[in-house]
Short mmCIF file of C-alpha atoms and ligand atoms in Angstrom, two decimals:
data_model
loop_
_atom_site.label_atom_id
_atom_site.label_comp_id
_atom_site.label_asym_id
_atom_site.label_seq_id
_atom_site.Cartn_x
_atom_site.Cartn_y
_atom_site.Cartn_z
CA UNK B 15 15.46 -26.19 -13.56
CA UNK B 16 11.88 -25.19 -11.90
CA UNK B 17 10.78 -21.89 -12.36
CA UNK B 18 11.12 -21.46 -8.10
CA UNK B 19 14.19 -22.50 -8.33
CA UNK B 20 15.36 -20.42 -11.44
CA UNK B 21 13.47 -17.39 -9.84
CA UNK B 22 15.56 -18.16 -6.42
CA UNK B 23 18.77 -18.66 -8.41
CA UNK B 24 18.54 -15.32 -10.32
CA UNK B 25 17.56 -13.04 -7.54
CA UNK B 26 20.59 -14.63 -5.50
CA UNK B 27 22.73 -13.72 -8.67
CA UNK B 28 21.44 -10.23 -9.43
CA UNK B 29 20.70 -8.94 -6.03
CA UNK B 30 20.75 -5.32 -5.88
CA UNK B 31 22.79 -3.66 -3.06
CA UNK B 32 20.62 -2.12 -0.14
CA UNK B 33 22.80 1.39 -1.07
CA UNK B 34 20.80 1.59 -4.36
CA UNK B 35 17.36 1.03 -2.46
CA UNK B 36 15.09 2.97 0.19
CA UNK B 37 16.37 1.72 3.70
CA UNK B 38 13.35 0.97 5.64
CA UNK B 39 10.65 0.97 2.67
CA UNK B 40 10.52 -2.95 1.41
CA UNK B 41 11.40 -3.12 -2.23
CA UNK B 42 12.39 -5.95 -4.63
CA UNK B 43 15.66 -7.56 -4.49
CA UNK B 44 15.69 -7.22 -8.20
CA UNK B 45 13.00 -6.68 -10.93
CA UNK B 46 9.76 -5.63 -10.34
CA UNK B 47 6.85 -5.30 -7.30
CA UNK B 48 3.51 -4.38 -7.21
CA UNK B 49 0.58 -5.05 -4.51
CA UNK B 50 1.26 -6.47 -0.75
CA UNK B 51 0.14 -9.99 -0.38
CA UNK B 52 -0.14 -12.50 2.51
CA UNK B 53 0.72 -9.97 5.39
CA UNK B 54 0.52 -12.11 8.42
CA UNK B 55 2.06 -12.80 11.62
CA UNK B 56 3.80 -16.37 11.64
CA UNK B 57 5.24 -17.73 14.58
CA UNK B 58 5.57 -14.14 15.80
CA UNK B 59 7.43 -12.51 13.00
CA UNK B 60 5.34 -10.17 10.33
CA UNK B 61 5.96 -11.92 6.91
CA UNK B 62 4.95 -9.82 3.69
CA UNK B 63 4.72 -11.25 0.17
CA UNK B 64 4.30 -9.39 -2.88
CA UNK B 65 3.46 -9.46 -6.60
CA UNK B 66 7.08 -9.97 -8.11
CA UNK B 67 8.80 -10.51 -11.30
CA UNK B 68 12.42 -11.00 -10.50
CA UNK B 69 13.51 -10.51 -14.40
CA UNK B 70 12.48 -7.31 -15.67
CA UNK B 71 11.63 -3.98 -14.17
CA UNK B 72 8.39 -4.07 -15.82
CA UNK B 73 5.16 -6.67 -14.58
CA UNK B 74 5.51 -10.04 -15.75
CA UNK B 75 4.22 -13.66 -14.63
CA UNK B 76 3.81 -13.08 -11.21
CA UNK B 77 5.40 -14.53 -8.31
CA UNK B 78 5.62 -13.86 -4.62
CA UNK B 79 8.59 -12.49 -3.49
CA UNK B 80 9.12 -12.54 0.56
CA UNK B 81 10.32 -10.47 3.19
CA UNK B 82 10.09 -10.79 7.01
CA UNK B 83 10.62 -8.41 9.77
CA UNK B 84 10.97 -8.63 13.80
CA UNK B 85 10.10 -4.62 14.39
CA UNK B 86 8.28 -3.04 11.01
CA UNK B 87 11.17 -1.30 10.06
CA UNK B 88 14.16 -3.45 9.48
CA UNK B 89 13.13 -5.97 6.78
CA UNK B 90 14.84 -9.28 5.96
CA UNK B 91 14.49 -10.58 2.44
CA UNK B 92 13.56 -14.17 2.14
CA UNK B 93 13.87 -16.36 -1.20
CA UNK B 94 10.82 -16.39 -3.66
CA UNK B 95 7.90 -18.19 -2.01
CA UNK B 96 5.79 -19.10 -5.36
CA UNK B 97 6.32 -19.55 -9.06
CA UNK B 98 3.37 -19.81 -11.90
CA UNK B 99 4.64 -23.61 -11.89
CA UNK B 100 1.30 -25.33 -12.03
CA UNK B 101 -1.46 -25.50 -14.80
CA UNK B 102 -3.82 -23.64 -12.72
CA UNK B 103 -1.67 -20.69 -12.12
CA UNK B 104 0.57 -21.02 -15.19
CA UNK B 105 -0.06 -17.58 -15.83
CA UNK B 106 0.46 -15.95 -12.90
CA UNK B 107 -0.15 -16.22 -8.88
CA UNK B 108 -1.91 -13.30 -8.25
CA UNK B 109 -2.34 -11.16 -5.42
CA UNK B 110 -3.67 -12.91 -1.85
CA UNK B 111 -3.26 -13.13 1.58
CA UNK B 112 -1.82 -15.40 4.60
CA UNK B 113 -3.07 -16.82 7.86
CA UNK B 114 -1.22 -18.53 10.77
CA UNK B 115 -3.07 -21.88 11.05
CA UNK B 116 -2.33 -25.34 13.19
CA UNK B 117 -1.30 -26.63 9.88
CA UNK B 118 1.31 -23.91 9.12
CA UNK B 119 1.33 -20.79 7.42
CA UNK B 120 -1.39 -20.65 4.80
CA UNK B 121 -1.21 -18.87 1.79
CA UNK B 122 -4.26 -17.73 -0.25
CA UNK B 123 -3.62 -16.60 -3.47
CA UNK B 124 -5.40 -16.23 -7.04
CA UNK B 125 -3.93 -18.94 -9.64
CA UNK B 126 -4.82 -17.24 -13.21
CA UNK B 127 -4.49 -19.73 -16.14
CA UNK B 128 -5.24 -18.38 -19.75
CA UNK B 129 -6.33 -21.30 -22.32
CA UNK B 130 -7.75 -21.09 -25.72
CA UNK B 131 -7.85 -17.17 -25.15
CA UNK B 132 -10.04 -17.81 -22.22
CA UNK B 133 -8.59 -16.54 -18.51
CA UNK B 134 -9.63 -18.00 -15.51
CA UNK B 135 -9.02 -16.57 -12.27
CA UNK B 136 -9.32 -19.27 -8.92
CA UNK B 137 -8.32 -19.09 -5.72
CA UNK B 138 -5.86 -21.59 -4.28
CA UNK B 139 -3.56 -22.49 -1.34
CA UNK B 140 0.11 -23.02 -0.36
CA UNK B 141 0.97 -23.97 2.93
CA UNK B 142 4.70 -23.55 4.66
CA UNK B 143 6.63 -23.36 7.26
CA UNK B 144 7.48 -19.82 6.90
CA UNK B 145 10.23 -20.10 4.23
CA UNK B 146 9.19 -23.20 2.06
CA UNK B 147 5.50 -23.42 0.54
CA UNK B 148 3.95 -26.06 -0.85
CA UNK B 149 0.59 -25.94 -3.20
CA UNK B 150 -1.97 -28.41 -2.16
CA UNK B 151 -3.30 -30.95 -4.45
CA UNK B 152 -6.56 -29.73 -3.97
CA UNK B 153 -5.91 -26.51 -5.98
CA UNK B 154 -7.63 -24.55 -7.16
CA UNK B 155 -9.98 -24.72 -3.73
CA UNK B 156 -12.70 -22.05 -4.82
CA UNK B 157 -13.43 -21.56 -8.49
CA UNK B 158 -15.35 -19.32 -10.39
CA UNK B 159 -17.90 -21.91 -11.09
CA UNK B 160 -18.91 -21.56 -7.66
CA UNK B 161 -20.18 -17.73 -7.93
CA UNK B 162 -23.65 -17.65 -9.50
CA UNK B 163 -24.34 -17.66 -12.90
CA UNK B 164 -23.21 -14.15 -14.92
CA UNK B 165 -20.45 -13.25 -12.23
CA UNK B 166 -17.13 -12.90 -14.16
CA UNK B 167 -15.03 -16.10 -14.09
CA UNK B 168 -12.04 -13.77 -15.47
CA UNK B 169 -12.40 -10.81 -12.80
CA UNK B 170 -12.17 -12.84 -9.68
CA UNK B 171 -9.33 -12.29 -7.44
CA UNK B 172 -7.37 -11.53 -4.64
CA UNK B 173 -8.89 -13.26 -1.56
CA UNK B 174 -8.25 -11.83 1.72
CA UNK B 175 -8.52 -14.37 4.59
CA UNK B 176 -9.63 -14.07 8.03
CA UNK B 177 -10.86 -16.77 11.00
CA UNK B 178 -14.01 -16.13 13.13
CA UNK B 179 -14.24 -18.60 15.74
CA UNK B 180 -13.82 -21.95 14.04
CA UNK B 181 -14.57 -20.47 10.48
CA UNK B 182 -12.43 -19.22 8.09
CA UNK B 183 -13.79 -16.42 5.66
CA UNK B 184 -12.58 -15.13 2.36
CA UNK B 185 -13.33 -11.92 0.59
CA UNK B 186 -12.09 -11.71 -3.01
CA UNK B 187 -12.78 -8.77 -6.09
CA UNK B 188 -15.49 -9.59 -8.19
CA UNK B 189 -17.78 -8.45 -11.31
CA UNK B 190 -21.35 -8.89 -11.51
CA UNK B 191 -23.08 -9.75 -14.64
CA UNK B 192 -23.29 -6.08 -15.89
CA UNK B 193 -19.96 -5.70 -15.24
CA UNK B 194 -20.00 -3.99 -11.80
CA UNK B 195 -17.35 -4.20 -9.33
CA UNK B 196 -18.16 -6.07 -5.87
CA UNK B 197 -16.88 -7.97 -3.36
CA UNK B 198 -18.01 -11.41 -2.63
CA UNK B 199 -17.83 -13.90 0.69
CA UNK B 200 -16.99 -17.42 1.11
CA UNK B 201 -16.76 -19.58 3.96
CA UNK B 202 -14.77 -22.68 4.99
CA UNK B 203 -14.31 -24.84 8.29
CA UNK B 204 -10.97 -26.54 6.93
CA UNK B 205 -9.56 -23.81 4.16
CA UNK B 206 -10.13 -26.75 1.52
CA UNK B 207 -13.85 -26.87 1.07
CA UNK B 208 -15.43 -23.43 0.59
CA UNK B 209 -18.96 -22.32 0.58
CA UNK B 210 -20.26 -19.11 -1.55
CA UNK B 211 -22.31 -16.87 1.12
CA UNK B 212 -23.27 -14.07 -0.88
CA UNK B 213 -22.23 -10.60 -1.87
CA UNK B 214 -20.72 -8.63 0.89
CA UNK B 215 -20.54 -4.99 -0.89
CA UNK B 216 -21.51 -3.75 -4.38
CA UNK B 217 -20.48 -0.61 -6.44
CA UNK B 218 -23.84 0.36 -7.30
CA UNK B 219 -22.59 0.78 -10.73
CA UNK B 220 -21.00 4.12 -9.20
CA UNK B 221 -17.79 3.22 -7.74
CA UNK B 222 -14.86 2.35 -10.59
CA UNK B 223 -15.34 -1.38 -12.07
CA UNK B 224 -13.75 -4.13 -11.08
CA UNK B 225 -12.99 -3.99 -7.27
CA UNK B 226 -9.53 -5.25 -6.59
CA UNK B 227 -7.74 -6.44 -3.45
CA UNK B 228 -10.57 -6.12 -0.92
CA UNK B 229 -10.10 -6.39 3.02
CA UNK B 230 -12.63 -6.41 5.75
CA UNK B 231 -12.09 -5.97 9.44
CA UNK B 232 -13.29 -4.63 12.71
CA UNK B 233 -11.46 -1.97 14.52
CA UNK B 234 -12.68 0.34 17.23
CA UNK B 235 -16.40 -0.98 16.96
CA UNK B 236 -16.95 -0.13 13.46
CA UNK B 237 -16.51 -2.38 10.40
CA UNK B 238 -14.59 -1.34 7.69
CA UNK B 239 -14.05 -2.54 3.69
CA UNK B 240 -11.17 -1.58 1.95
CA UNK B 241 -10.65 -2.26 -1.88
CA UNK B 242 -9.24 -0.63 -5.00
CA UNK B 243 -12.04 -0.02 -7.52
CA UNK B 244 -10.57 0.33 -10.89
CA UNK B 245 -11.23 3.10 -13.68
CA UNK B 246 -12.83 5.64 -11.65
CA UNK B 247 -13.58 9.41 -12.72
CA UNK B 248 -12.58 12.11 -10.59
CA UNK B 249 -14.49 13.40 -8.29
CA UNK B 250 -14.13 16.85 -6.40
CA UNK B 251 -11.10 16.46 -4.73
CA UNK B 252 -12.03 12.84 -3.18
CA UNK B 253 -11.10 10.58 -5.96
CA UNK B 254 -8.62 11.06 -9.28
CA UNK B 255 -9.14 9.32 -12.58
CA UNK B 256 -8.27 5.87 -12.93
CA UNK B 257 -7.61 3.44 -10.32
CA UNK B 258 -8.00 4.51 -6.55
CA UNK B 259 -7.53 3.03 -3.00
CA UNK B 260 -10.69 3.54 -1.08
CA UNK B 261 -12.33 2.57 2.65
CA UNK B 262 -16.38 2.40 3.38
CA UNK B 263 -17.16 2.50 7.57
CA UNK B 264 -19.90 0.38 8.18
CA UNK B 265 -21.72 -2.34 10.46
CA UNK B 266 -21.70 -5.78 9.39
CA UNK B 267 -24.75 -8.21 10.23
CA UNK B 268 -22.46 -11.29 10.79
CA UNK B 269 -25.69 -13.55 11.07
CA UNK B 270 -27.17 -12.18 7.92
CA UNK B 271 -23.86 -11.44 6.55
CA UNK B 272 -24.43 -8.13 5.15
CA UNK B 273 -22.21 -4.92 5.33
CA UNK B 274 -23.94 -1.65 5.39
CA UNK B 275 -21.48 0.94 4.12
CA UNK B 276 -21.02 4.15 4.20
CA UNK B 277 -19.94 6.58 1.56
CA UNK B 278 -16.44 5.69 0.21
CA UNK B 279 -13.61 7.64 1.22
CA UNK B 280 -9.88 7.93 -0.46
CA UNK B 281 -7.28 6.30 1.82
CA UNK B 282 -4.40 8.56 0.61
CA UNK B 283 -4.48 11.55 -0.88
CA UNK B 284 -1.00 11.41 -2.65
CA UNK B 285 0.29 10.18 -6.03
CA UNK B 286 1.24 6.96 -5.34
CA UNK B 287 -0.81 4.28 -3.54
CA UNK B 288 -2.66 1.24 -4.33
CA UNK B 289 -3.90 -2.20 -3.21
CA UNK B 290 -3.51 -1.76 0.44
CA UNK B 291 -3.60 -4.71 2.66
CA UNK B 292 -4.08 -4.87 6.41
CA UNK B 293 -3.12 -7.71 9.20
CA UNK B 294 -3.87 -7.39 12.99
CA UNK B 295 -0.45 -7.23 14.95
CA UNK B 296 0.31 -9.80 18.15
CA UNK B 297 -0.35 -6.72 20.49
CA UNK B 298 -3.88 -5.83 18.80
CA UNK B 299 -2.58 -3.28 16.44
CA UNK B 300 -3.98 -3.34 12.95
CA UNK B 301 -1.60 -2.33 10.81
CA UNK B 302 -1.68 -1.31 6.74
CA UNK B 303 0.83 -1.66 4.05
CA UNK B 304 0.50 -0.33 0.20
CA UNK B 305 2.25 -0.35 -2.90
CA UNK B 306 3.54 3.26 -3.33
CA UNK B 307 3.02 3.42 -6.95
CA UNK B 308 0.12 3.53 -9.52
CA UNK B 309 -0.34 1.94 -12.86
CA UNK B 310 -0.12 4.88 -14.55
CA UNK B 311 3.20 5.95 -13.51
CA UNK B 312 5.20 3.10 -14.04
CA UNK B 313 8.50 4.79 -15.51
CA UNK B 314 12.10 4.58 -13.70
CA UNK B 315 15.04 6.21 -13.87
CA UNK B 316 17.46 4.84 -16.76
CA UNK B 317 19.88 2.02 -14.83
CA UNK B 318 17.61 1.25 -11.91
CA UNK B 319 17.38 -2.35 -11.67
CA UNK B 320 14.28 -2.43 -9.08
CA UNK B 321 10.85 -1.04 -9.82
CA UNK B 322 8.14 -0.96 -7.18
CA UNK B 323 8.10 -0.20 -3.05
CA UNK B 324 5.90 -0.38 -0.17
CA UNK B 325 4.80 2.37 2.17
CA UNK B 326 5.78 2.38 5.36
CA UNK B 327 3.32 0.24 7.54
CA UNK B 328 0.73 2.34 9.06
CA UNK B 329 -1.07 1.85 12.59
CA UNK B 330 -4.83 2.27 11.81
CA UNK B 331 -7.66 3.58 14.10
CA UNK B 332 -11.02 4.80 13.48
CA UNK B 333 -11.57 8.41 14.83
CA UNK B 334 -14.47 10.90 14.35
CA UNK B 335 -15.62 8.74 11.30
CA UNK B 336 -12.23 8.62 9.26
CA UNK B 337 -9.81 5.86 9.44
CA UNK B 338 -6.54 7.23 10.99
CA UNK B 339 -3.19 6.42 9.32
CA UNK B 340 0.11 6.83 11.66
CA UNK B 341 3.29 5.49 10.91
CA UNK B 342 3.97 2.58 12.84
CA UNK B 343 5.49 3.68 16.26
CA UNK B 344 8.73 1.19 15.97
CA UNK B 345 10.11 4.05 13.46
CA UNK B 346 10.70 6.04 16.56
CA UNK B 347 13.37 3.69 17.86
CA UNK B 348 15.61 4.34 14.74
CA UNK B 349 15.49 8.38 15.47
CA UNK B 350 18.85 9.88 15.70
CA UNK B 351 20.35 13.63 15.59
CA UNK B 352 17.13 15.42 16.78
CA UNK B 353 16.78 18.76 15.80
CA UNK B 354 14.12 21.02 16.75
CA UNK B 355 12.96 24.95 16.36
CA UNK B 356 10.26 26.67 18.21
CA UNK B 357 7.99 29.54 17.44
CA UNK B 358 10.01 30.24 14.46
CA UNK B 359 8.38 32.98 12.35
CA UNK B 360 7.90 32.22 8.29
CA UNK B 361 7.76 34.55 5.92
CA UNK B 362 8.75 34.58 2.66
CA UNK B 363 11.23 31.46 2.28
CA UNK B 364 13.55 29.92 4.80
CA UNK B 365 15.72 27.11 5.74
CA UNK B 366 16.97 25.97 9.08
CA UNK B 367 20.27 24.53 10.33
CA UNK B 368 20.09 20.76 10.58
CA UNK B 369 16.90 20.51 8.63
CA UNK B 370 17.51 18.48 5.70
CA UNK B 371 18.30 15.01 4.28
CA UNK B 372 16.44 12.14 2.38
CA UNK B 373 16.05 9.51 5.40
CA UNK B 374 14.44 11.63 7.57
CA UNK B 375 11.38 11.63 9.85
CA UNK B 376 10.23 15.88 9.79
CA UNK B 377 7.18 17.32 11.50
CA UNK B 378 6.17 21.17 11.16
CA UNK B 379 3.60 22.36 12.92
CA UNK B 380 2.02 25.81 12.25
CA UNK B 381 0.44 27.23 15.45
CA UNK B 382 -0.78 30.54 14.41
CA UNK B 383 -0.20 32.87 11.24
CA UNK B 384 -1.99 35.13 8.78
CA UNK B 385 -1.20 33.87 5.33
CA UNK B 386 -2.99 32.56 1.93
CA UNK B 387 -0.24 29.92 1.05
CA UNK B 388 2.27 27.96 2.95
CA UNK B 389 4.44 25.71 1.41
CA UNK B 390 7.12 22.84 2.48
CA UNK B 391 9.68 21.68 -0.46
CA UNK B 392 11.30 18.14 0.46
CA UNK B 393 13.97 16.79 -1.57
CA UNK B 394 15.16 20.34 -3.13
CA UNK B 395 17.64 21.64 -4.44
CA UNK B 396 18.77 24.35 -7.52
CA UNK B 397 16.84 21.85 -9.87
CA UNK B 398 14.51 19.68 -7.95
CA UNK B 399 11.37 19.80 -5.23
CA UNK B 400 8.68 18.28 -4.37
CA UNK B 401 6.32 20.60 -2.72
CA UNK B 402 3.28 20.29 -0.36
CA UNK B 403 1.33 23.57 -0.37
CA UNK B 404 -1.63 24.45 2.21
CA UNK B 405 -4.05 27.11 0.80
CA UNK B 406 -5.55 27.76 4.07
CA UNK B 407 -8.59 29.92 2.77
CA UNK B 408 -9.82 27.17 0.45
CA UNK B 409 -9.09 24.53 2.92
CA UNK B 410 -6.79 22.49 0.39
CA UNK B 411 -3.86 20.72 0.51
CA UNK B 412 -1.81 20.05 -2.56
CA UNK B 413 0.95 17.52 -3.61
CA UNK B 414 3.00 18.63 -6.61
CA UNK B 415 5.72 16.43 -7.88
CA UNK B 416 6.43 18.35 -11.18
CA UNK B 417 10.06 18.94 -10.38
CA UNK B 418 10.98 15.66 -8.59
CA UNK B 419 12.94 14.34 -11.39
CA UNK B 420 10.03 11.95 -13.07
CA UNK B 421 10.68 10.41 -16.02
CA UNK B 422 7.50 10.90 -17.82
CA UNK B 423 4.51 11.77 -16.07
CA UNK B 424 1.86 14.26 -17.50
CA UNK B 425 -0.31 14.80 -13.96
CA UNK B 426 2.14 15.28 -11.44
CA UNK B 427 -0.11 17.51 -8.98
CA UNK B 428 -3.01 16.47 -6.76
CA UNK B 429 -5.59 18.27 -4.39
CA UNK B 430 -7.57 17.34 -1.28
CA UNK B 431 -9.49 18.90 1.10
CA UNK B 432 -8.14 19.02 4.42
CA UNK B 433 -9.85 16.81 6.80
CA UNK B 434 -10.24 19.06 9.58
CA UNK B 435 -10.74 22.61 9.52
CA UNK B 436 -8.65 24.64 12.63
CA UNK B 437 -5.64 26.91 12.97
CA UNK B 438 -3.43 24.48 13.93
CA UNK B 439 -2.04 22.03 11.13
CA UNK B 440 0.61 19.45 11.80
CA UNK B 441 2.36 18.10 8.75
CA UNK B 442 4.61 15.22 9.26
CA UNK B 443 7.07 13.97 6.62
CA UNK B 444 8.58 10.77 6.46
CA UNK B 445 11.32 10.21 3.47
CA UNK B 446 13.34 7.53 2.40
CA UNK B 447 15.75 8.14 -0.43
CA UNK B 448 12.78 7.49 -3.11
CA UNK B 449 9.82 8.37 -1.35
CA UNK B 450 7.77 10.90 0.80
CA UNK B 451 4.91 10.12 3.05
CA UNK B 452 2.84 13.24 4.57
CA UNK B 453 0.59 12.58 7.32
CA UNK B 454 -1.65 15.54 8.17
CA UNK B 455 -3.06 16.59 11.37
CA UNK B 456 -1.42 13.01 13.41
CA UNK B 457 -2.79 10.88 10.39
CA UNK B 458 -6.26 12.39 9.73
CA UNK B 459 -5.02 12.19 5.94
CA UNK B 460 -2.07 10.81 4.22
CA UNK B 461 -0.26 11.57 0.83
CA UNK B 462 2.44 9.73 -0.72
CA UNK B 463 4.64 10.17 -3.18
CA UNK B 464 7.24 8.43 -5.32
CA UNK B 465 9.93 10.69 -5.99
CA UNK B 466 13.08 9.80 -8.48
CA UNK B 467 14.72 12.95 -7.28
CA UNK B 468 18.65 12.35 -7.36
CA UNK B 469 19.89 12.08 -3.90
CA UNK B 470 21.73 15.35 -4.08
CA UNK B 471 18.43 17.33 -3.65
CA UNK B 472 18.69 17.61 0.43
CA UNK B 473 16.89 20.34 1.16
CA UNK B 474 13.84 21.41 3.02
CA UNK B 475 12.59 24.45 2.59
CA UNK B 476 9.72 26.27 4.21
CA UNK B 477 7.64 29.24 2.31
CA UNK B 478 4.63 31.10 3.38
CA UNK B 479 3.40 34.41 1.20
CA UNK B 480 2.24 36.21 4.85
CA UNK B 481 3.34 34.96 8.19
CA UNK B 482 3.01 32.05 10.03
CA UNK B 483 4.67 31.18 13.32
CA UNK B 484 5.78 27.29 13.49
CA UNK B 485 7.41 24.37 15.63
CA UNK B 486 9.54 21.80 13.82
CA UNK B 487 11.40 18.68 14.63
CA UNK B 488 13.78 16.38 12.79
CA UNK B 489 15.20 13.13 13.14
CA UNK B 490 17.65 11.36 10.67
CA UNK B 491 16.33 7.57 10.73
CA UNK B 492 19.06 5.37 10.99
CA UNK B 493 18.93 1.34 10.65
C1 LIG L 9 -3.96 -4.84 -8.35
C2 LIG L 9 -3.91 -6.11 -9.44
C3 LIG L 9 -4.67 -7.48 -8.68
C4 LIG L 9 -3.73 -8.58 -9.03
C5 LIG L 9 -2.29 -8.21 -9.11
C6 LIG L 9 -1.44 -8.56 -10.47
O1 LIG L 9 -2.94 -4.14 -8.42
O2 LIG L 9 -4.38 -6.14 -10.65
O3 LIG L 9 -5.91 -7.65 -8.92
O4 LIG L 9 -4.11 -9.61 -8.60
O5 LIG L 9 -2.20 -6.91 -9.37
O6 LIG L 9 -0.16 -8.34 -10.25
#
């Protein structure tokens, strides 16, 4: 049996019930998932592929899993799209992207082949109709040999494609002759013949090592480069040790193909967020989705048959020199059972009738107050909680999942500087059984965390060491 058929049969026979998984976040139907891939619109539907190993809850030879949505919330499971079944990708179909063309839905991915201990990463295409994809006879279409002398042939992956006028472009992660991360640019008129155009952006030896999963687009008059640098060192409150996901705002000179970039900024200040990818919806919205996990926290509760999930798709905007992220507005269509409170005083700890749940959209807005610390516990009961704390005078927000039921994780706390100062503070929590995503001040910052908390922990508790006045609004999300 061929490898794709085998994977499809396996997922068909072992599909995990939706009751055991998050409701509106993409998870694998069985097995392991990492990076989002091929996030794109094809024939009016939004397609999402992902790094996928159906046979275990650990990373293995990479396949591409596949799901489709008509509204960004309700995802339909499709059959696995790619398996590592060719000589040039026998050790994995690594991350990549997709685009709608007159030829069909084109997937562009990294084919990994290890021969005599030497790993090669080359870029390959597969063309399909939205459900079946065929790898072309011309693969690989971009090889490491097309890069300048000295650039790594091994670390050359994760192509992101777009079209400008008649020309296709791709950016891919790469390493220069000194081992520094960078993003390289290629162009093509026909998808098969590609030309090396140069280095679009470079780490300067300062921003981690290999730059994985680049994405490049223009938004609100600004050019934006996203990438996921490996092995960064913690810096102030901005970055954590290890693999981070960052963005640079800047300006792109199309003629000279040079991107002048500003400083790197974290895309998310929580504990689980990596390898984001964006697409542009038919109505013009630029939407981002990321893997809501980290390579350093791959542990799962015993008995769970899937591992890895995506964040909620987030609408992007550039405002006041920052990338703003807000949950896709379609989520509001699924709001049920509104509960709201106005001008409530929080002194010490308080809970409110109807403010609880694990599949919810909950906003608390601090209107005024005199306090040092204000915290929100979610997914809480006697034993468990995941806590988000505002340290007002320090201007810091902290995410703490020490007591969320994590199986193994030494570091469970992350702190970040609150982007804007001001009295009012709005915290919107979107929760879906196994995760919490917090959006601060209408998307100025996002903090995401996977939580393995038993579902009986349903409470939401507010606490303040002084006194604060808040408004609250909570909806269940019902699909
Ligand atoms: C990022 C990454 C990519 C690679 C893929 C392999 O998380 O390491 O660079 O293509 O995962 O699964």
